[in-house]
Short mmCIF file of C-alpha atoms (C1' of nucleotides) in Angstrom, two decimals:
data_model
loop_
_atom_site.label_atom_id
_atom_site.label_comp_id
_atom_site.label_asym_id
_atom_site.label_seq_id
_atom_site.Cartn_x
_atom_site.Cartn_y
_atom_site.Cartn_z
CA UNK A 1 106.89 82.76 100.42
CA UNK A 2 109.54 80.05 99.91
CA UNK A 3 113.04 80.45 100.33
CA UNK A 4 114.46 81.14 96.72
CA UNK A 5 117.67 79.12 97.60
CA UNK A 6 115.46 76.27 98.73
CA UNK A 7 113.44 76.52 95.38
CA UNK A 8 116.80 76.55 93.60
CA UNK A 9 118.22 73.58 95.26
CA UNK A 10 114.98 71.67 95.61
CA UNK A 11 113.13 72.34 92.31
CA UNK A 12 111.58 68.82 92.23
CA UNK A 13 110.27 69.01 95.72
CA UNK A 14 108.54 72.23 95.11
CA UNK A 15 107.01 70.92 91.89
CA UNK A 16 105.86 67.91 93.59
CA UNK A 17 104.07 69.87 96.30
CA UNK A 18 102.29 72.09 93.55
CA UNK A 19 101.17 68.90 91.94
CA UNK A 20 99.54 67.64 95.29
CA UNK A 21 97.86 71.00 95.63
CA UNK A 22 96.74 71.01 92.02
CA UNK A 23 98.25 74.27 91.44
CA UNK A 24 99.78 75.13 88.14
CA UNK A 25 102.89 77.41 88.26
CA UNK A 26 106.05 77.80 86.16
CA UNK A 27 108.76 77.23 88.64
CA UNK A 28 111.40 76.87 85.84
CA UNK A 29 110.56 80.28 84.81
CA UNK A 30 111.09 81.60 88.37
CA UNK A 31 114.50 79.77 88.35
CA UNK A 32 115.37 81.38 85.10
CA UNK A 33 114.63 84.79 86.39
CA UNK A 34 116.56 84.00 89.68
CA UNK A 35 119.77 83.10 87.54
CA UNK A 36 119.39 86.02 85.38
CA UNK A 37 118.98 88.27 88.38
CA UNK A 38 122.34 86.88 89.93
CA UNK A 39 124.07 87.28 86.69
CA UNK A 40 123.12 90.92 86.48
CA UNK A 41 123.98 91.58 90.06
CA UNK A 42 127.42 90.39 89.51
CA UNK A 43 127.80 92.96 86.58
CA UNK A 44 126.38 95.93 88.41
CA UNK A 45 128.48 95.22 91.56
CA UNK A 46 131.52 95.06 89.69
CA UNK A 47 130.89 98.41 88.06
CA UNK A 48 129.85 99.79 91.51
CA UNK A 49 133.10 98.55 92.96
CA UNK A 50 134.91 100.33 90.24
CA UNK A 51 133.09 103.48 90.73
CA UNK A 52 133.58 103.56 94.49
CA UNK A 53 137.27 103.35 94.16
CA UNK A 54 137.35 105.93 91.52
CA UNK A 55 135.16 108.33 93.42
CA UNK A 56 137.38 107.91 96.35
CA UNK A 57 140.37 108.75 94.11
CA UNK A 58 138.60 111.97 92.70
CA UNK A 59 137.97 113.05 96.31
CA UNK A 60 141.57 112.79 97.16
CA UNK A 61 142.83 114.47 94.08
CA UNK A 62 140.40 117.40 94.67
CA UNK A 63 141.62 117.85 98.22
CA UNK A 64 145.15 118.15 96.84
CA UNK A 65 143.81 120.61 94.34
CA UNK A 66 144.84 118.28 91.42
CA UNK A 67 142.74 117.96 88.30
CA UNK A 68 140.44 114.82 88.19
CA UNK A 69 138.82 115.63 84.88
CA UNK A 70 139.74 112.63 83.13
CA UNK A 71 138.60 110.16 85.84
CA UNK A 72 135.47 112.14 86.38
CA UNK A 73 134.61 111.81 82.70
CA UNK A 74 135.19 107.98 82.72
CA UNK A 75 132.95 107.64 85.79
CA UNK A 76 130.24 109.49 84.21
CA UNK A 77 130.02 106.79 81.52
CA UNK A 78 130.21 104.03 84.28
CA UNK A 79 127.44 105.66 86.21
CA UNK A 80 125.26 105.65 82.95
CA UNK A 81 125.87 102.04 82.61
CA UNK A 82 125.15 101.19 86.26
CA UNK A 83 121.93 103.15 85.84
CA UNK A 84 120.75 100.98 82.86
CA UNK A 85 121.79 97.75 84.49
CA UNK A 86 120.13 99.01 87.76
CA UNK A 87 116.84 99.28 86.03
CA UNK A 88 117.12 95.77 84.50
CA UNK A 89 117.86 94.36 87.97
CA UNK A 90 114.91 96.14 89.35
CA UNK A 91 112.56 94.74 86.72
CA UNK A 92 113.78 91.23 86.99
CA UNK A 93 113.67 91.33 90.79
CA UNK A 94 110.18 92.80 90.72
CA UNK A 95 109.13 89.91 88.53
CA UNK A 96 110.83 87.45 90.83
CA UNK A 97 108.90 88.91 93.79
CA UNK A 98 105.51 88.90 92.13
CA UNK A 99 105.97 85.32 91.13
CA UNK A 100 107.28 84.22 94.41
CA UNK A 101 104.41 85.72 96.13
CA UNK A 102 102.18 83.30 94.15
CA UNK A 103 103.89 80.11 95.08
CA UNK A 104 101.89 78.42 97.87
CA UNK A 105 103.59 76.75 101.00
CA UNK A 106 104.99 73.33 100.77
CA UNK A 107 102.52 70.82 101.85
CA UNK A 108 103.39 68.81 104.90
CA UNK A 109 104.11 65.03 104.33
CA UNK A 110 101.41 64.01 106.88
CA UNK A 111 98.70 65.84 104.77
CA UNK A 112 96.53 63.20 102.95
CA UNK A 113 96.67 63.27 99.16
CA UNK A 114 93.31 63.68 97.46
CA UNK A 115 91.23 65.62 94.96
CA UNK A 116 88.75 67.40 97.22
CA UNK A 117 86.92 67.71 100.51
CA UNK A 118 85.80 63.91 100.12
CA UNK A 119 89.47 62.93 100.69
CA UNK A 120 89.95 64.66 103.91
CA UNK A 121 90.63 62.25 106.63
CA UNK A 122 88.58 62.22 109.80
CA UNK A 123 90.96 62.06 112.83
CA UNK A 124 88.34 61.74 115.58
CA UNK A 125 84.76 62.74 116.81
CA UNK A 126 83.72 63.93 119.95
CA UNK A 127 80.17 63.45 121.56
CA UNK A 128 77.21 62.13 119.76
CA UNK A 129 74.70 63.47 117.43
CA UNK A 130 71.78 64.46 119.67
CA UNK A 131 68.51 62.59 119.35
CA UNK A 132 65.15 64.36 119.13
CA UNK A 133 61.62 63.41 119.94
CA UNK A 134 60.46 65.94 117.37
CA UNK A 135 61.70 67.16 114.06
CA UNK A 136 64.46 69.73 114.98
CA UNK A 137 64.08 73.11 113.25
CA UNK A 138 66.81 74.91 111.44
CA UNK A 139 68.55 77.91 113.20
CA UNK A 140 66.72 80.49 110.90
CA UNK A 141 63.29 79.42 112.20
CA UNK A 142 64.59 79.11 115.75
CA UNK A 143 66.02 82.56 115.68
CA UNK A 144 62.83 83.92 114.32
CA UNK A 145 60.67 82.33 116.91
CA UNK A 146 62.84 83.67 119.78
CA UNK A 147 63.11 86.94 118.13
CA UNK A 148 66.81 86.95 118.59
CA UNK A 149 68.04 86.89 114.87
CA UNK A 150 66.41 89.09 112.20
CA UNK A 151 67.69 88.81 108.67
CA UNK A 152 64.97 91.25 107.40
CA UNK A 153 66.63 94.00 109.40
CA UNK A 154 70.12 93.01 108.40
CA UNK A 155 68.90 92.93 104.77
CA UNK A 156 67.65 96.38 105.18
CA UNK A 157 70.91 97.71 106.69
CA UNK A 158 73.44 95.97 104.41
CA UNK A 159 71.84 93.58 102.18
CA UNK A 160 72.05 89.86 101.96
CA UNK A 161 74.71 87.84 103.77
CA UNK A 162 74.59 89.77 107.10
CA UNK A 163 73.11 89.09 110.48
CA UNK A 164 71.23 90.96 112.93
CA UNK A 165 70.87 89.96 116.53
CA UNK A 166 68.51 91.32 119.02
CA UNK A 167 67.97 90.90 122.70
CA UNK A 168 69.32 87.62 124.16
CA UNK A 169 70.60 86.88 120.52
CA UNK A 170 73.04 90.01 120.85
CA UNK A 171 73.75 88.89 124.47
CA UNK A 172 74.56 85.45 123.31
CA UNK A 173 77.25 86.84 120.79
CA UNK A 174 78.87 88.91 123.60
CA UNK A 175 78.77 85.94 126.04
CA UNK A 176 80.39 83.63 123.61
CA UNK A 177 83.08 86.05 122.68
CA UNK A 178 83.88 86.48 126.49
CA UNK A 179 83.60 82.84 127.25
CA UNK A 180 86.25 81.85 124.60
CA UNK A 181 88.57 84.67 125.41
CA UNK A 182 88.45 83.87 129.19
CA UNK A 183 89.08 80.10 128.44
CA UNK A 184 92.05 80.74 126.26
CA UNK A 185 93.51 83.36 128.40
CA UNK A 186 93.10 81.88 131.73
CA UNK A 187 93.47 78.32 131.07
CA UNK A 188 95.48 77.92 127.83
CA UNK A 189 97.99 80.70 128.39
CA UNK A 190 97.32 83.09 125.55
CA UNK A 191 97.77 86.87 125.89
CA UNK A 192 94.65 88.78 124.81
CA UNK A 193 95.05 91.42 122.21
CA UNK A 194 92.71 93.72 120.43
CA UNK A 195 93.97 94.96 117.06
CA UNK A 196 92.55 97.47 114.55
CA UNK A 197 90.01 95.84 112.23
CA UNK A 198 91.56 97.82 109.16
CA UNK A 199 95.01 96.99 107.95
CA UNK A 200 97.28 98.13 105.20
CA UNK A 201 98.41 96.12 102.34
CA UNK A 202 101.76 95.08 103.76
CA UNK A 203 99.97 93.04 106.46
CA UNK A 204 97.79 91.18 103.96
CA UNK A 205 100.88 90.31 101.91
CA UNK A 206 102.66 89.21 104.97
CA UNK A 207 100.02 86.55 105.95
CA UNK A 208 99.53 85.58 102.42
CA UNK A 209 95.98 86.90 101.64
CA UNK A 210 97.52 89.22 98.92
CA UNK A 211 98.26 89.20 96.22
CA UNK A 212 96.13 86.13 95.38
CA UNK A 213 92.89 86.70 97.20
CA UNK A 214 92.43 90.32 96.65
CA UNK A 215 89.06 89.74 95.12
CA UNK A 216 87.89 88.14 98.36
CA UNK A 217 88.67 91.16 100.52
CA UNK A 218 86.87 94.27 101.39
CA UNK A 219 89.00 97.20 100.57
CA UNK A 220 88.95 100.81 101.55
CA UNK A 221 90.17 102.42 98.32
CA UNK A 222 91.12 105.85 99.55
CA UNK A 223 93.60 104.76 102.07
CA UNK A 224 94.35 101.25 100.66
CA UNK A 225 93.08 99.64 103.86
CA UNK A 226 91.73 96.21 104.03
CA UNK A 227 88.99 94.98 106.43
CA UNK A 228 90.38 92.15 108.32
CA UNK A 229 89.25 88.81 106.93
CA UNK A 230 90.46 87.20 110.27
CA UNK A 231 92.44 88.39 113.44
CA UNK A 232 95.15 86.26 111.90
CA UNK A 233 96.20 89.12 109.72
CA UNK A 234 96.59 91.89 112.31
CA UNK A 235 97.90 89.63 114.98
CA UNK A 236 100.52 87.72 112.98
CA UNK A 237 101.70 91.12 111.81
CA UNK A 238 102.33 92.38 115.32
CA UNK A 239 105.91 91.13 114.86
CA UNK A 240 106.39 91.88 111.20
CA UNK A 241 109.95 92.91 110.42
CA UNK A 242 111.24 92.03 113.98
CA UNK A 243 113.74 89.73 115.40
CA UNK A 244 112.42 88.14 118.58
CA UNK A 245 114.69 87.03 121.29
CA UNK A 246 114.59 83.25 121.49
CA UNK A 247 113.78 83.21 125.14
CA UNK A 248 110.38 84.93 124.68
CA UNK A 249 109.15 82.10 122.26
CA UNK A 250 106.57 80.61 122.18
CA UNK A 251 104.22 83.59 121.96
CA UNK A 252 100.57 82.78 122.28
CA UNK A 253 97.91 85.55 121.32
CA UNK A 254 94.30 85.28 121.51
CA UNK A 255 92.17 87.98 119.84
CA UNK A 256 88.61 88.67 119.17
CA UNK A 257 87.75 90.66 115.92
CA UNK A 258 84.95 90.89 113.56
CA UNK A 259 85.88 89.34 110.32
CA UNK A 260 84.87 90.65 106.79
CA UNK A 261 84.88 88.45 103.80
CA UNK A 262 83.29 89.20 100.40
CA UNK A 263 82.51 85.52 99.77
CA UNK A 264 82.43 86.15 95.99
CA UNK A 265 81.22 83.15 94.15
CA UNK A 266 79.03 81.63 97.02
CA UNK A 267 75.45 80.88 95.97
CA UNK A 268 72.39 78.94 96.88
CA UNK A 269 71.59 77.54 100.22
CA UNK A 270 74.98 78.40 101.60
CA UNK A 271 74.21 81.98 101.53
CA UNK A 272 71.24 81.75 103.69
CA UNK A 273 71.07 82.19 107.25
CA UNK A 274 74.25 82.33 109.47
CA UNK A 275 76.35 79.63 107.73
CA UNK A 276 78.02 82.07 105.39
CA UNK A 277 78.02 85.82 106.05
CA UNK A 278 80.12 88.71 105.12
CA UNK A 279 80.67 89.87 108.66
CA UNK A 280 81.11 87.39 111.45
CA UNK A 281 82.82 87.43 115.01
CA UNK A 282 85.73 85.08 115.79
CA UNK A 283 88.15 84.47 118.51
CA UNK A 284 91.39 83.55 116.97
CA UNK A 285 94.42 81.99 118.37
CA UNK A 286 97.83 82.74 116.93
CA UNK A 287 101.33 81.26 117.88
CA UNK A 288 104.81 82.26 117.16
CA UNK A 289 107.11 79.30 117.89
CA UNK A 290 110.55 77.73 117.28
CA UNK A 291 110.44 75.74 114.07
CA UNK A 292 111.37 72.37 115.73
CA UNK A 293 108.23 72.61 117.94
CA UNK A 294 105.54 73.56 115.31
CA UNK A 295 104.52 70.02 114.83
CA UNK A 296 103.54 69.69 118.46
CA UNK A 297 102.19 73.15 118.78
CA UNK A 298 99.47 72.56 116.09
CA UNK A 299 98.28 69.51 118.03
CA UNK A 300 97.93 71.65 121.20
CA UNK A 301 96.41 74.53 119.30
CA UNK A 302 93.84 72.10 117.94
CA UNK A 303 93.13 70.84 121.43
CA UNK A 304 92.61 74.42 122.76
CA UNK A 305 90.18 75.10 119.89
CA UNK A 306 88.26 71.74 120.58
CA UNK A 307 87.75 72.47 124.24
CA UNK A 308 85.63 75.41 123.35
CA UNK A 309 83.02 73.01 121.82
CA UNK A 310 83.59 70.30 124.40
CA UNK A 311 82.69 72.91 127.11
CA UNK A 312 79.67 73.88 125.22
CA UNK A 313 78.68 70.22 124.82
CA UNK A 314 78.45 70.34 121.12
CA UNK A 315 79.28 67.24 118.96
CA UNK A 316 82.10 67.72 116.43
CA UNK A 317 84.73 65.98 114.40
CA UNK A 318 88.26 66.89 113.41
CA UNK A 319 89.39 66.35 109.87
CA UNK A 320 92.89 66.47 108.54
CA UNK A 321 92.68 68.34 105.26
CA UNK A 322 94.11 66.79 102.06
CA UNK A 323 96.68 68.68 100.09
CA UNK A 324 94.17 70.20 97.58
CA UNK A 325 92.10 71.66 100.39
CA UNK A 326 94.81 73.20 102.36
CA UNK A 327 94.96 76.98 102.04
CA UNK A 328 97.63 78.89 100.19
CA UNK A 329 99.90 79.73 103.12
CA UNK A 330 99.46 76.78 105.19
CA UNK A 331 101.55 73.44 105.15
CA UNK A 332 99.18 71.41 107.23
CA UNK A 333 95.56 72.04 108.43
CA UNK A 334 93.08 70.43 110.70
CA UNK A 335 89.40 71.69 110.47
CA UNK A 336 86.86 71.31 113.35
CA UNK A 337 83.51 70.78 112.15
CA UNK A 338 80.53 71.03 114.51
CA UNK A 339 77.33 69.11 114.16
CA UNK A 340 74.22 71.20 113.33
CA UNK A 341 71.15 69.00 113.79
CA UNK A 342 68.72 71.31 111.99
CA UNK A 343 70.87 71.50 108.90
CA UNK A 344 71.88 67.85 109.23
CA UNK A 345 75.52 68.50 108.50
CA UNK A 346 78.81 69.23 109.89
CA UNK A 347 79.79 72.86 109.74
CA UNK A 348 83.39 74.10 109.69
CA UNK A 349 84.03 76.41 112.84
CA UNK A 350 87.72 76.18 113.02
CA UNK A 351 90.92 75.70 110.96
CA UNK A 352 94.06 75.15 112.82
CA UNK A 353 97.16 75.61 110.61
CA UNK A 354 100.74 75.44 110.55
CA UNK A 355 102.30 78.03 108.21
CA UNK A 356 105.85 76.85 109.00
CA UNK A 357 108.11 79.57 108.07
CA UNK A 358 106.02 80.65 105.06
CA UNK A 359 104.29 83.70 106.69
CA UNK A 360 107.42 84.44 108.85
CA UNK A 361 109.50 84.74 105.63
CA UNK A 362 106.88 87.01 103.83
CA UNK A 363 106.43 89.27 106.86
CA UNK A 364 110.17 89.16 108.12
CA UNK A 365 109.53 87.64 111.56
CA UNK A 366 112.66 86.11 112.83
CA UNK A 367 114.12 85.05 116.16
CA UNK A 368 117.50 84.42 117.75
CA UNK A 369 117.89 80.59 118.55
CA UNK A 370 120.65 81.65 120.89
CA UNK A 371 121.58 85.17 122.31
CA UNK A 372 124.22 85.67 119.76
CA UNK A 373 123.16 83.47 116.92
CA UNK A 374 122.01 84.45 113.64
CA UNK A 375 118.32 85.25 113.33
CA UNK A 376 116.13 82.63 111.71
CA UNK A 377 112.53 82.62 110.79
CA UNK A 378 110.01 81.61 113.26
CA UNK A 379 107.03 79.21 112.57
CA UNK A 380 103.64 80.76 112.79
CA UNK A 381 100.33 78.87 113.47
CA UNK A 382 96.88 79.92 113.97
CA UNK A 383 93.38 78.41 114.54
CA UNK A 384 89.96 79.83 115.24
CA UNK A 385 89.05 79.43 118.62
CA UNK A 386 86.31 79.40 117.29
CA UNK A 387 84.06 81.29 114.80
CA UNK A 388 80.70 82.44 116.21
CA UNK A 389 77.97 82.21 113.59
CA UNK A 390 78.15 78.51 113.03
CA UNK A 391 78.56 77.75 116.94
CA UNK A 392 75.37 79.76 117.23
CA UNK A 393 73.65 77.66 114.53
CA UNK A 394 74.92 74.49 116.36
CA UNK A 395 74.07 75.74 119.77
CA UNK A 396 70.35 76.78 118.83
CA UNK A 397 69.82 73.55 116.78
CA UNK A 398 71.36 71.20 119.33
CA UNK A 399 69.74 72.78 122.52
CA UNK A 400 66.33 73.37 121.09
CA UNK A 401 63.30 71.93 122.94
CA UNK A 402 59.89 70.93 122.03
CA UNK A 403 58.34 73.99 123.51
CA UNK A 404 60.55 76.31 121.16
CA UNK A 405 62.88 77.30 123.84
CA UNK A 406 66.56 76.90 123.68
CA UNK A 407 68.59 75.58 126.79
CA UNK A 408 71.86 77.37 127.46
CA UNK A 409 74.73 75.18 128.08
CA UNK A 410 76.06 75.52 131.66
CA UNK A 411 79.49 76.89 130.76
CA UNK A 412 77.78 79.84 129.18
CA UNK A 413 75.34 80.73 131.73
CA UNK A 414 77.58 82.90 133.92
CA UNK A 415 78.01 85.03 130.80
CA UNK A 416 74.25 85.11 130.10
CA UNK A 417 73.58 86.61 133.65
CA UNK A 418 72.69 82.97 134.93
CA UNK A 419 69.99 82.36 132.40
CA UNK A 420 69.21 78.74 131.82
CA UNK A 421 67.22 78.97 128.61
CA UNK A 422 65.85 81.46 125.93
CA UNK A 423 62.24 81.11 125.66
CA UNK A 424 60.00 82.62 122.82
"C1'" G B 1 91.90 119.36 108.46
"C1'" G B 2 95.79 123.98 109.49
"C1'" A B 3 100.98 125.48 111.43
"C1'" G B 4 105.65 123.76 113.08
"C1'" A B 5 109.61 120.04 114.56
"C1'" G B 6 111.63 115.57 113.81
"C1'" G B 7 112.70 110.31 111.98
"C1'" U B 8 120.65 107.73 112.14
"C1'" G B 9 123.07 100.98 114.58
"C1'" G B 10 120.25 97.02 120.85
"C1'" C B 11 119.31 102.07 123.40
"C1'" C B 12 121.03 107.42 123.80
"C1'" G B 13 123.19 110.68 120.52
"C1'" A B 14 126.78 113.48 116.72
"C1'" G B 15 127.42 114.07 111.78
"C1'" C B 16 131.12 119.91 106.58
"C1'" G B 17 128.42 116.30 99.76
"C1'" G B 18 134.27 112.68 99.59
"C1'" U B 19 138.26 105.94 103.67
"C1'" U B 20 131.47 107.30 107.46
"C1'" G B 21 128.93 101.04 108.30
"C1'" A B 22 128.86 105.72 110.32
"C1'" A B 23 132.23 110.00 116.15
"C1'" G B 24 131.01 109.86 121.37
"C1'" G B 25 128.16 107.47 125.28
"C1'" C B 26 125.26 103.43 127.36
"C1'" A B 27 124.46 98.18 127.03
"C1'" G B 28 126.52 93.12 125.58
"C1'" C B 29 130.68 89.96 124.61
"C1'" U B 30 136.12 88.58 125.00
"C1'" G B 31 140.83 89.10 127.15
"C1'" C B 32 144.10 91.50 131.00
"C1'" C B 33 144.18 93.34 135.69
"C1'" U B 34 142.73 94.59 140.96
"C1'" G B 35 140.96 90.73 146.86
"C1'" C B 36 136.72 93.41 148.54
"C1'" U B 37 129.92 95.82 147.06
"C1'" A B 38 132.76 96.43 141.51
"C1'" A B 39 136.13 99.67 139.16
"C1'" G B 40 140.17 100.17 135.28
"C1'" C B 41 142.61 99.09 130.53
"C1'" A B 42 142.50 96.72 125.58
"C1'" G B 43 139.64 94.39 121.89
"C1'" U B 44 134.98 93.21 120.10
"C1'" U B 45 129.60 93.33 118.92
"C1'" G B 46 124.15 95.06 112.85
"C1'" U B 47 121.02 93.16 108.57
"C1'" G B 48 120.44 91.24 103.62
"C1'" G B 49 122.61 89.67 99.11
"C1'" G B 50 126.50 88.00 95.42
"C1'" G B 51 131.23 85.24 94.36
"C1'" G B 52 134.64 81.35 96.59
"C1'" C B 53 135.47 74.24 99.03
"C1'" A B 54 137.67 77.69 102.44
"C1'" A B 55 140.40 81.72 104.86
"C1'" C B 56 138.01 85.48 102.34
"C1'" U B 57 136.02 89.22 99.27
"C1'" C B 58 132.53 92.42 96.83
"C1'" C B 59 127.71 95.01 96.80
"C1'" A B 60 123.62 97.24 99.29
"C1'" C B 61 121.06 99.24 103.66
"C1'" C B 62 121.38 106.03 108.28
"C1'" C B 63 111.97 105.61 107.83
"C1'" C B 64 110.34 104.34 102.25
"C1'" G B 65 110.51 105.66 96.99
"C1'" G B 66 112.38 108.69 93.17
"C1'" G B 67 115.96 112.59 91.60
"C1'" U B 68 120.63 115.83 91.35
"C1'" U B 69 126.10 114.35 91.33
"C1'" C B 70 132.16 111.09 89.41
"C1'" G B 71 130.52 110.64 94.63
"C1'" A B 72 124.52 111.38 99.20
"C1'" A B 73 123.20 109.80 106.03
"C1'" U B 74 124.38 114.76 104.27
"C1'" C B 75 121.00 118.58 98.62
"C1'" C B 76 115.96 118.45 95.98
"C1'" C B 77 110.86 116.15 95.16
"C1'" G B 78 106.99 112.65 96.85
"C1'" G B 79 105.20 109.31 100.59
"C1'" C B 80 104.75 107.07 105.57
"C1'" C B 81 105.22 107.62 110.78
"C1'" U B 82 105.95 110.35 115.56
"C1'" C B 83 105.85 114.80 118.60
"C1'" U B 84 103.92 119.98 119.65
"C1'" C B 85 100.20 123.80 118.99
"C1'" C B 86 95.26 125.11 116.72
"C1'" G B 87 90.72 123.37 114.75
"C1'" C B 88 86.95 119.40 114.59
"C1'" C B 89 84.97 115.08 117.00
"C1'" A B 90 82.97 109.61 119.67
#
RNA sequence: GGAGAGGUGGCCGAGCGGUUGAAGGCAGCUGCCUGCUAAGCAGUUGUGGGGGCAACUCCACCCCGGGUUCGAAUCCCGGCCUCUCCGCCA
């Protein structure tokens, strides 16, 4: 959510940002509602003032045992008026809120302009695309040969778009989660948290998934709960409605959760295998920081995520997303894309975003710059550190051997009971 | 799931339908004072919003949402959460 006052005073800037994003929204209408709202407020508040004073007067008269009938009658009418105006105010402000919730964050100036993914700018590459003396297989085949991923079973259990891991495959999932959590907590200074996988509506609005993306979310109708699409949602909401003491910033959290996404509208090749599934595992990094530091913090966050891939020896590239590609709540975003030799393409395994004060304002997350200063909104950031299925794709495809086995990168071996390779 | 209790300011805790933004205590801050570990005295300390260049001023907020009333922290209804007992259960 943007600061309404900011929108009021920087209408052009807001519209410019919307143009860059390719989003059409009637900002002028929002501003009209805003001024109507303020005008109504003035009217009601004046009446309230009048009524407060009169009610006081009535109280005094009654205490003295005097008659207050006349005043009482007058105030009855005033109360009626207030009631009518109140419902108008309520309606207008409800409209303002619902419109405001649909306005995306202002795009950072360093984000490239562009019309689509082709305009994202590659920031750097790490490692090289591995060479093979044979034609590398895709992960689906490898998983089948090794008996570690079974899409027949997952389809039987839940339909298409799910994964079923078995044996060393299941072990690999567990190993990766532990490896990543250890890396971030022991080396990068994050505190590990383990939240519920179901959250209420307020959380989803707080981080910006709702109201816009409700169709993409799994919802438990009876309780109005949502399955978390990412740990970002529960973890960012840890501090919803709080005022954090300045000295405790920055706060870094690392969290494993399963992630649930309906992925409505996906089709074709994308929906095969592990590349796009309804449920996947992810270790997420979330930061709460002072506003003036968020530009540096996103770079550090990105590096923390990159280190996962470096440790695993997987070739990747980092891209700076162009305005059109940046998600609703973010102001700036880097994607990390890992190379999958079997697929022959780069796969997004991490998005590292700066949400500036956008989520903080929605979720009411503030801090005190100094012990007695007025509270201000924090900046929130998060990044995958990283998402598992596509890393598994890259891992299997990168480390596959001619004999059908897959070598386990050294960093992961302690988590695999010292195993060096998975053989058919 | 059944029965009961309760949700008040940073914390503890009072509150009859009428100067209660809210007693009292603790904590914090600011003065004054006292030579001793730190006590005493006085003052002060919430959030959001509107109006004004400003001093300032007004409105709202005692879990949330409705209602009754001239007036609600106080009464009524609905919801959420916490605690205790019982039941069920990994």
